Coordinates of C-alpha atoms in Angstrom, one line a residue:
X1 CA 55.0 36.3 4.5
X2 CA 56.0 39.9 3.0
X3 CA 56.6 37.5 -0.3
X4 CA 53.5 36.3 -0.8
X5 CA 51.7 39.2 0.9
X6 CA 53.5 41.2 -2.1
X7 CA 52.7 38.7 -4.8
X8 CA 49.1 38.6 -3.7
X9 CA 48.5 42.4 -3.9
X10 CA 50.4 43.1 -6.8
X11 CA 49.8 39.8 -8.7
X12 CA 53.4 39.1 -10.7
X13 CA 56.8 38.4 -9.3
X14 CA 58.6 40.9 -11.0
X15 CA 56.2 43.6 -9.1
X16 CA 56.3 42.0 -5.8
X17 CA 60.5 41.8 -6.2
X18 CA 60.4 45.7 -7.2
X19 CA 58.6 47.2 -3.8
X20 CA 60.3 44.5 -1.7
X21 CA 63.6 45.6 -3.3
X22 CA 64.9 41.8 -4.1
X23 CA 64.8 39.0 -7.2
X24 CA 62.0 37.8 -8.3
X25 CA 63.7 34.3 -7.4
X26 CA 64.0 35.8 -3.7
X27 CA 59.9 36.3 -4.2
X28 CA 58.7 32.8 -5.2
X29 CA 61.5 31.2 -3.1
X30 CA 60.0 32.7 0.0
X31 CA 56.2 32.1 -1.4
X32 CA 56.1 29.1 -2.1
X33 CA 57.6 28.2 1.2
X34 CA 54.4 29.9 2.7
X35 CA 52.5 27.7 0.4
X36 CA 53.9 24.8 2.1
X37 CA 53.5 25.7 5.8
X38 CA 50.0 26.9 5.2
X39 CA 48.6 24.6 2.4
X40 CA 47.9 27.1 -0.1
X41 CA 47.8 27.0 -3.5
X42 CA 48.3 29.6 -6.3
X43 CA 47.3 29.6 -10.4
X44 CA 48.6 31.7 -13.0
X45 CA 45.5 33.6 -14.9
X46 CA 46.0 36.4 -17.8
X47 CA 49.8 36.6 -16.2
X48 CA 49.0 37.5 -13.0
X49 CA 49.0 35.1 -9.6
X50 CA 45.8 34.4 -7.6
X51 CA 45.0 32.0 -5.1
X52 CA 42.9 28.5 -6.2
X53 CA 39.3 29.2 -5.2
X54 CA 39.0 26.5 -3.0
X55 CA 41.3 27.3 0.5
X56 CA 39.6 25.3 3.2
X57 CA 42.6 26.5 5.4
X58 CA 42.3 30.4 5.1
X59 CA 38.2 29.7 5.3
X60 CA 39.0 28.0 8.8
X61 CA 41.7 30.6 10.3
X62 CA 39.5 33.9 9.2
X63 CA 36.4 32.2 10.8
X64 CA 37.2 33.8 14.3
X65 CA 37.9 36.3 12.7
X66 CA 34.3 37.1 11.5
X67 CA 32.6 36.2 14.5

């Protein structure tokens, strides 16, 4: 999770593998295994990672969330 929690907030591998001190491998190794067990998905825009607009999985677990 730190992987793609990383990658998220700082939007490149190489940025993500600096403050968690590792590979960039290491980074989309361990990310795209969270995509898998939580049916994300990611795109590549200007360089930088984001997630795919439409994530009817996050949309469902932050619903308790906001109630």
């Amino acid at each position: 999770m730190a992987a793609l929690d990383s990658l998220l907030w700082l939007r490149t591998g190489d940025r993500a593998a600096a403050h968690l001190r590792c590979f960039q491998s290491t980074v989309s190794r361990h990310s795209r295994r969270c995509f898998q067990v939580f049916d994300l998905g990611m795109e590549k825009r200007a360089g930088e990672w984001w997630l795919k607009e439409d994530q009817p999985g996050l949309k469902l677990s932050a619903t308790p969330l906001l109630q």
